[in-house]
CSV table of C-alpha atoms and ligand atoms in Angstrom, one decimal:
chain,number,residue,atom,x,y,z
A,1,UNK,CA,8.4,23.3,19.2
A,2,UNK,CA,5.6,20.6,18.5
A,3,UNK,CA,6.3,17.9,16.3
A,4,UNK,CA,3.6,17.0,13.3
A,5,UNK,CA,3.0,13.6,13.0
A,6,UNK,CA,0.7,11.7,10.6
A,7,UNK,CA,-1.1,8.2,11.9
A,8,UNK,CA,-3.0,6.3,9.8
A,9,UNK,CA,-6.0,3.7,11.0
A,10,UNK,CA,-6.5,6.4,13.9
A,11,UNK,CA,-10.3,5.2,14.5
A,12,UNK,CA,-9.7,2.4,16.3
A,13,UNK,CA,-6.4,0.1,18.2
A,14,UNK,CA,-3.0,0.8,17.9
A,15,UNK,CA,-3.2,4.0,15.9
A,16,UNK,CA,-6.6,5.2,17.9
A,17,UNK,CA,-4.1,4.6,21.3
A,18,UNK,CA,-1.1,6.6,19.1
A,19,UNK,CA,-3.0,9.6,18.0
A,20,UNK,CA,-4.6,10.2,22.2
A,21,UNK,CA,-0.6,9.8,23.2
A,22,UNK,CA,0.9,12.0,20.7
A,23,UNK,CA,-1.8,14.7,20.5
A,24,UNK,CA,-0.8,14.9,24.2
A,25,UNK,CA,2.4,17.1,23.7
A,26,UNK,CA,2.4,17.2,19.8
A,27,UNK,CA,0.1,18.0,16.6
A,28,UNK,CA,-1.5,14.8,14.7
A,29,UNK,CA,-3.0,14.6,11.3
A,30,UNK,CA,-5.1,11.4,12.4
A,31,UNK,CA,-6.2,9.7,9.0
A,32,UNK,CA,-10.1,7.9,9.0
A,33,UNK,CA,-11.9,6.5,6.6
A,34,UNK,CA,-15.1,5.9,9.0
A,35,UNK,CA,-16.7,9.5,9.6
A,36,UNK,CA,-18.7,8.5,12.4
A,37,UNK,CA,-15.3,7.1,14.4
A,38,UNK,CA,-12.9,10.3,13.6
A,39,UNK,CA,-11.0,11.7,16.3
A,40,UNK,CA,-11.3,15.1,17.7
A,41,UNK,CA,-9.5,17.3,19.6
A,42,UNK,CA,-7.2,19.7,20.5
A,43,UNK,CA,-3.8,18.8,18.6
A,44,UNK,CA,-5.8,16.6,16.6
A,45,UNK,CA,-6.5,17.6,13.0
A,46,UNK,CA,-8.5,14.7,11.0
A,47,UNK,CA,-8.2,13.8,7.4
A,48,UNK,CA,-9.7,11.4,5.3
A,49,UNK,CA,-8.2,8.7,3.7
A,50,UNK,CA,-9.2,4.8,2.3
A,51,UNK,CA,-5.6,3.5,1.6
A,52,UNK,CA,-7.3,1.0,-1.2
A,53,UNK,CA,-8.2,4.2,-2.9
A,54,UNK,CA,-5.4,6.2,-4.4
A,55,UNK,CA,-7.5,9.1,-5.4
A,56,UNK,CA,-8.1,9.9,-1.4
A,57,UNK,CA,-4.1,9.0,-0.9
A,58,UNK,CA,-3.8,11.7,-3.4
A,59,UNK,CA,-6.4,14.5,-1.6
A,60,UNK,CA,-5.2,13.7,1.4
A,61,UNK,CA,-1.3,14.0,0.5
A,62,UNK,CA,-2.7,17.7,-0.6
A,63,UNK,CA,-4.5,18.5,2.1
A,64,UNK,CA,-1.5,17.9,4.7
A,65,UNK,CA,1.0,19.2,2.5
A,66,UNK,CA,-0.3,22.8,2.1
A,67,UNK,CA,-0.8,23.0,6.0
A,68,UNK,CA,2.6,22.6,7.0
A,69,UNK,CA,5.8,20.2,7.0
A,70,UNK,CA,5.4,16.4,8.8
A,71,UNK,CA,7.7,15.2,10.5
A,72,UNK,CA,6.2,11.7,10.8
A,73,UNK,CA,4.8,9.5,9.4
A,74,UNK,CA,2.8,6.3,11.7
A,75,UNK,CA,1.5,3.6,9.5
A,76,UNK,CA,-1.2,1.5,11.4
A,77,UNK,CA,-4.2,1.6,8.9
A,78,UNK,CA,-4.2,-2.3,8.1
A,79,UNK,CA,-6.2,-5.4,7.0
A,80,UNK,CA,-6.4,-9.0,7.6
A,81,UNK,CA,-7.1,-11.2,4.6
A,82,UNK,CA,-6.8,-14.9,5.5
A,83,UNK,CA,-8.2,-18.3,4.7
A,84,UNK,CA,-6.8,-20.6,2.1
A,85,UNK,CA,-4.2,-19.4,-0.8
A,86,UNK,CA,-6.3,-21.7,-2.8
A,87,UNK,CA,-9.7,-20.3,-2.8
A,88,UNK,CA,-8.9,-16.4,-1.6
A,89,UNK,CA,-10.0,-14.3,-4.6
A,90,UNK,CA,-7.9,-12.4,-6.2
A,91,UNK,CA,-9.4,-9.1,-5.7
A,92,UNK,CA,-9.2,-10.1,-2.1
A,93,UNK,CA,-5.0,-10.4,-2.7
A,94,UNK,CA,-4.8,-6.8,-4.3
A,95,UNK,CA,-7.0,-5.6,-1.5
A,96,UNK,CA,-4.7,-6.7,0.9
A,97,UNK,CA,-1.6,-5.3,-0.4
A,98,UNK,CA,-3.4,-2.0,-1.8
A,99,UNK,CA,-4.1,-0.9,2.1
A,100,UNK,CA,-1.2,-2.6,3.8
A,101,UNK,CA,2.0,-2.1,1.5
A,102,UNK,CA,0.4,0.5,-1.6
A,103,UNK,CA,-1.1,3.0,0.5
A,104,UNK,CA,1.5,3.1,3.0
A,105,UNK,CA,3.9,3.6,0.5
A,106,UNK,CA,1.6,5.8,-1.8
A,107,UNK,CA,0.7,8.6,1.2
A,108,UNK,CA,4.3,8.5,2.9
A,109,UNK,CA,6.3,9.0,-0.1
A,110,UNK,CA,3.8,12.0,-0.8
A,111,UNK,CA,4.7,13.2,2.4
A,112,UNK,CA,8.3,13.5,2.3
A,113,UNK,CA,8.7,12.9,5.9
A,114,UNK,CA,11.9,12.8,8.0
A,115,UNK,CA,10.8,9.3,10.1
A,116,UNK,CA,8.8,6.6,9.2
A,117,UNK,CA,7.3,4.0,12.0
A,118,UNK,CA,5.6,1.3,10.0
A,119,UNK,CA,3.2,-0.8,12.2
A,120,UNK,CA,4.5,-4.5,10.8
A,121,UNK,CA,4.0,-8.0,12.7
A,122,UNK,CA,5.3,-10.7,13.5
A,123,UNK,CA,3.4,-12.2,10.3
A,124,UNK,CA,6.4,-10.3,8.5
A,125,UNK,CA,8.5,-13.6,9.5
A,126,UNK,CA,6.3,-15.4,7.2
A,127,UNK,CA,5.3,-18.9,9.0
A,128,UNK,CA,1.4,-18.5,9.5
A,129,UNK,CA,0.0,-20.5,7.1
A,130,UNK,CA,-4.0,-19.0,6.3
A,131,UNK,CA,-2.9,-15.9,6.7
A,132,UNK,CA,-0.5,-15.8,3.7
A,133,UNK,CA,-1.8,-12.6,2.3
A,134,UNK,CA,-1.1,-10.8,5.4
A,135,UNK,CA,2.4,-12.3,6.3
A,136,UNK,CA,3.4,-11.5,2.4
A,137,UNK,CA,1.8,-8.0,2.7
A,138,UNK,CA,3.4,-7.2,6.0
A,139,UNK,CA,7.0,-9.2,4.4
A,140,UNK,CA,6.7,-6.9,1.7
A,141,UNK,CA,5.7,-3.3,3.7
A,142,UNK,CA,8.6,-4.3,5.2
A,143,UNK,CA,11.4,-5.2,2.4
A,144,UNK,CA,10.1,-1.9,0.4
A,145,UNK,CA,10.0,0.7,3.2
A,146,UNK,CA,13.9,-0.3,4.4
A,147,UNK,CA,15.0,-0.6,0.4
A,148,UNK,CA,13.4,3.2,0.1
A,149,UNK,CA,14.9,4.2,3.2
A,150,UNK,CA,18.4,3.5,2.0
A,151,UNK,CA,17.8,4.9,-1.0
A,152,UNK,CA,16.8,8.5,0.0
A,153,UNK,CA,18.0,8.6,3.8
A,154,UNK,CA,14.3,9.3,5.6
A,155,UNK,CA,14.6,6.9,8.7
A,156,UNK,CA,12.0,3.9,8.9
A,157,UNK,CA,11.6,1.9,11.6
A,158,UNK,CA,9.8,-1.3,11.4
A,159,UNK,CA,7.8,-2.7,14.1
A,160,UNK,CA,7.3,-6.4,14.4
A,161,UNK,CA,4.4,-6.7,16.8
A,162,UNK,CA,3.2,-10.0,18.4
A,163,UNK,CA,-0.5,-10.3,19.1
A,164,UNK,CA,-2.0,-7.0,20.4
A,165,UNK,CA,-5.6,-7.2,22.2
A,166,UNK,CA,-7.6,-5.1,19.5
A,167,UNK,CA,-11.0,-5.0,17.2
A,168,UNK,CA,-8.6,-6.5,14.1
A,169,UNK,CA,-9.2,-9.9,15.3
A,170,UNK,CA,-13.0,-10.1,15.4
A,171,UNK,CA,-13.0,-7.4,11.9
A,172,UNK,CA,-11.2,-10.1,10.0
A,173,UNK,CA,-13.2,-12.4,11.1
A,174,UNK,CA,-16.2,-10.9,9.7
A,175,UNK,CA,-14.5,-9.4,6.7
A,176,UNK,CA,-13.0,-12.9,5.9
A,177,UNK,CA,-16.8,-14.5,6.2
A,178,UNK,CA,-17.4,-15.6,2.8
A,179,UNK,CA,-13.8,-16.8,2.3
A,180,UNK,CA,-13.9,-18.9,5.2
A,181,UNK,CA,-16.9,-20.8,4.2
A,182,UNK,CA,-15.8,-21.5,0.7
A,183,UNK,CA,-12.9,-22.9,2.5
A,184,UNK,CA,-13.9,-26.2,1.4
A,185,UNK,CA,-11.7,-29.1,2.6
A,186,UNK,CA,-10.0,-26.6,4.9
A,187,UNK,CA,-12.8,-26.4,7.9
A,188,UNK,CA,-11.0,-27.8,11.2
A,189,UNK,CA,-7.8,-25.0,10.3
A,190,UNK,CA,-10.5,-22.5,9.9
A,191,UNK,CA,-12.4,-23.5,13.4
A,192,UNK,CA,-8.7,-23.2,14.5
A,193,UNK,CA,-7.9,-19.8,12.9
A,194,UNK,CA,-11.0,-18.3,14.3
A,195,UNK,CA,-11.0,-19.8,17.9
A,196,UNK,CA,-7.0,-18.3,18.2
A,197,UNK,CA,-8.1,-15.5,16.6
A,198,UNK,CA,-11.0,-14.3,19.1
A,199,UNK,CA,-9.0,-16.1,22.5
A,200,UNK,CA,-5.9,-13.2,20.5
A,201,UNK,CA,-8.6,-10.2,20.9
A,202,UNK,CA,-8.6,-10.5,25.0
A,203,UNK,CA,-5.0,-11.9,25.6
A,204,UNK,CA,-3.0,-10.4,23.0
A,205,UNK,CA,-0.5,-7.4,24.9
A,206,UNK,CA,-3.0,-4.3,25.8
A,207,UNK,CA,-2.8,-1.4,23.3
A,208,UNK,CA,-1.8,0.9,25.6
A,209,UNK,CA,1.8,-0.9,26.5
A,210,UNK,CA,2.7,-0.5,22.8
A,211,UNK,CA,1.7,3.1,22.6
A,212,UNK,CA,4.5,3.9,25.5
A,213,UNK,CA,6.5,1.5,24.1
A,214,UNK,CA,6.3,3.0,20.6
A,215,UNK,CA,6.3,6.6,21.7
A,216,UNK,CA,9.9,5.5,23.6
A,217,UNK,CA,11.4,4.1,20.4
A,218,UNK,CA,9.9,7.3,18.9
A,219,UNK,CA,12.0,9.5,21.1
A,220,UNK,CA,15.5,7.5,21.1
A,221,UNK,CA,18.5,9.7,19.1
A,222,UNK,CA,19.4,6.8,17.5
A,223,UNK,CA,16.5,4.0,16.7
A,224,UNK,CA,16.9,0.4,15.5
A,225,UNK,CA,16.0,0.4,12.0
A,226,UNK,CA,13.6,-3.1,13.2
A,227,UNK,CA,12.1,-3.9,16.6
A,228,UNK,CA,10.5,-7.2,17.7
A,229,UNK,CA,7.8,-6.6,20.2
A,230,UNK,CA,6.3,-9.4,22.6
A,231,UNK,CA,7.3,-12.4,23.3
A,232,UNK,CA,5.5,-14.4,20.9
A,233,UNK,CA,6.7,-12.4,18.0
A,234,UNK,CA,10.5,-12.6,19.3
A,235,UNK,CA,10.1,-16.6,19.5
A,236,UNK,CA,8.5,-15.9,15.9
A,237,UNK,CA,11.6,-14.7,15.0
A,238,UNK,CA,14.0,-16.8,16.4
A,239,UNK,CA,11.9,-19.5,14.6
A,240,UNK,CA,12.1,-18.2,11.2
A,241,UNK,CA,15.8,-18.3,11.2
A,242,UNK,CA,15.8,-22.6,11.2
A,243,UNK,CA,16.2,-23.8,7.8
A,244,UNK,CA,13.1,-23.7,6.0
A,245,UNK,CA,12.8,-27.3,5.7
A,246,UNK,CA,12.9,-28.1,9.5
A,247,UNK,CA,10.1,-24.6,9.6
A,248,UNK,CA,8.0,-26.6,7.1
A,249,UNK,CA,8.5,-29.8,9.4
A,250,UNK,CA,7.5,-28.3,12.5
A,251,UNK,CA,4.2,-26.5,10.9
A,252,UNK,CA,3.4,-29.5,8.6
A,253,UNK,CA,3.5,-31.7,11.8
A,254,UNK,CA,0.8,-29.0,13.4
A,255,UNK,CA,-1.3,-28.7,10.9
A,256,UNK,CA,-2.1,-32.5,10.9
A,257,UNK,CA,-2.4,-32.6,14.2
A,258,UNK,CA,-4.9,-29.8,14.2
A,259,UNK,CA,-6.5,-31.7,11.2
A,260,UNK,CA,-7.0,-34.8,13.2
A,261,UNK,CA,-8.6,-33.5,16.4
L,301,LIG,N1,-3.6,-6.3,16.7
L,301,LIG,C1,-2.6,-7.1,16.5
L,301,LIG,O1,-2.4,-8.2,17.1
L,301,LIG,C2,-1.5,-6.6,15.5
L,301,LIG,C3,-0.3,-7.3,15.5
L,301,LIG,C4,0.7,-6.9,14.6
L,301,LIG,C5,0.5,-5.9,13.8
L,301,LIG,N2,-0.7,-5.2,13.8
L,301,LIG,C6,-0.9,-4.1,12.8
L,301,LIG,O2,-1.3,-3.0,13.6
L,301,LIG,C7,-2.0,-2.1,12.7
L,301,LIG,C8,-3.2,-1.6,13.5
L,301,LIG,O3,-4.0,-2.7,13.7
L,301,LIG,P1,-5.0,-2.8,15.0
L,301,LIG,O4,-4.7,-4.1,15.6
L,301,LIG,O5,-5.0,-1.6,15.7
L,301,LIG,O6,-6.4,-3.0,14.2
L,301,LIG,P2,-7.7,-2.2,14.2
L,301,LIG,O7,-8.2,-1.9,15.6
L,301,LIG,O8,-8.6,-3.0,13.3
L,301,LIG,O9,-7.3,-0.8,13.5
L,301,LIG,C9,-7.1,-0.8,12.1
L,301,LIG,C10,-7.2,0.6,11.6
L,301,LIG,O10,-6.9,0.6,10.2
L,301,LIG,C11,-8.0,1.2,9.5
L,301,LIG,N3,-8.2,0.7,8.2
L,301,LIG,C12,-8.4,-0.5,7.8
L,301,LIG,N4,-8.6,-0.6,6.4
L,301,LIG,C13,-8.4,0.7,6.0
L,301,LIG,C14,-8.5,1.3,4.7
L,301,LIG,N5,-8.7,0.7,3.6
L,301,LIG,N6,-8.2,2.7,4.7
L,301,LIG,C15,-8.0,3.4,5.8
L,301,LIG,N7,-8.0,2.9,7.0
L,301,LIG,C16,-8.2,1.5,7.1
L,301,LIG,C17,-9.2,0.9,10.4
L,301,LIG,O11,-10.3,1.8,10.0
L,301,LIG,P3,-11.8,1.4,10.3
L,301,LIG,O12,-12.1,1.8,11.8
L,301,LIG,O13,-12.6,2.2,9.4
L,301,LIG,O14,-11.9,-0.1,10.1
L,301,LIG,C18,-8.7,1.1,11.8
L,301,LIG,O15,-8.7,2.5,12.1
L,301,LIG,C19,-2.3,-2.9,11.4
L,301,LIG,O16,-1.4,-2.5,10.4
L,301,LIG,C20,-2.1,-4.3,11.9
L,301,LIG,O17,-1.7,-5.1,10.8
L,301,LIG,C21,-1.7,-5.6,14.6
């Protein structure tokens, strides 16, 4: 029998790849908030949702719910805010954890799905400074999500991704614009964030290895509840286990040496 899956963020990377592997064998509620980039298709059934608006979270919950039982849910929709903790607005905070952590947690919980594969990142380990609202957002998606998991028993796996060559890098650029340049006092990290950032969108791991890899933990009897994927994001992770006063050390140490170039 075909499984139903849900994927968020289906218009473009990682969930775009998902929803054109899964719809292969299986049906998939692909989620868009861009009407002009929705998927179509055979399996494919498309819904829209912006996860920084609850009232769509809410029609779209609906909407899936009267058509039949899901047995997954893919969590990929997902923002970048970066730049300095300092000057980032506030609504720019709320923003960021409204579509990575809220949403997700809003629309799967409204779903009442058996399995949960939340699209995380490395960031999750939490050591990249000016991008603190996405390594707390992504921390957070993934503390809440296992908590909830143990609570009620619906099986969520968490996947740690290191860089993965998609649009996200040069989008948060763009949407991170106006930040960036009140990022007074902060201007050679920025240069840095945004050379790494584009140099990220051409060598990070190609989209389409983490779609088989993904759709392989998918099918496992018995998943990991956490996987670390790439090799950057496994050194991430071996990192963030050092005592946080040698972490701060060894970043510290780089960002002067950045600052003095
Ligand atoms: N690329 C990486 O290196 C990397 C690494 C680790 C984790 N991740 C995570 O992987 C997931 C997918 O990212 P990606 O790299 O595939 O980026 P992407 O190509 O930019 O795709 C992001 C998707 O999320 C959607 N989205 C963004 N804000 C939304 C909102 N408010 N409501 C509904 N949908 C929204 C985008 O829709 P639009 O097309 O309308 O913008 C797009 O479909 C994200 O959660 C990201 O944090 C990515």
């Amino acid at each position: 029998m075909q499984k139903k899956y849900v994927i968020t963020g289906s218009t473009s990377g990682i969930g775009k790849a998902l929803v054109e592997e899964f719809s292969k064998t299986d049906i998939v509620y692909a989620g868009y908030r861009n009407e002009n980039l929705k998927l179509e298709g055979e399996n494919i059934i498309p819904f829209y949702v912006d996860m920084s608006k609850p009232e769509t979270i809410s029609s779209a919950i609906d909407f899936i719910n009267q058509c039949e039982p899901i047995d997954t849910v893919i969590n990929s929709a997902g923002c970048v805010v970066a730049g300095a903790v300092q000057n980032i607005p506030m609504n720019e905070f709320r923003r960021q954890f409204d579509v990575n952590v809220f949403g997700a947690l809003e629309l799967t919980r409204g779903l009442n799905p058996s399995k949960v594969i939340n699209i995380s990142s490395m960031s999750s380990f939490g050591i990249y400074p000016f991008i603190a609202p996405y390594c707390a957002s992504k921390r957070a998606l993934d503390i809440l999500f296992n908590l909830w998991s143990l609570e009620c028993g619906v099986k969520v796996i968490s996947l740690k991704l290191g860089s993965v060559a998609t649009p996200i890098w040069s989008k948060s650029i763009k949407e991170n614009e106006k930040c960036f340049n009140s990022c007074t006092g902060y201007e050679k990290e920025t240069e840095y964030l945004i050379k790494n950032a584009l140099k990220n969108e051409t060598n990070g791991i190609p989209v389409k290895y983490i779609a088989d890899k993904i759709k392989k933990i998918n099918n496992l009897k018995n998943p990991k509840p956490s996987y670390t994927i790439g090799l950057d994001a496994k050194l991430t992770e071996i990192f963030s286990h050092l005592p946080q006063g040698f972490i701060n050390y060894v970043i510290d140490k780089k960002l002067k040496r950045m600052r003095s170039i």
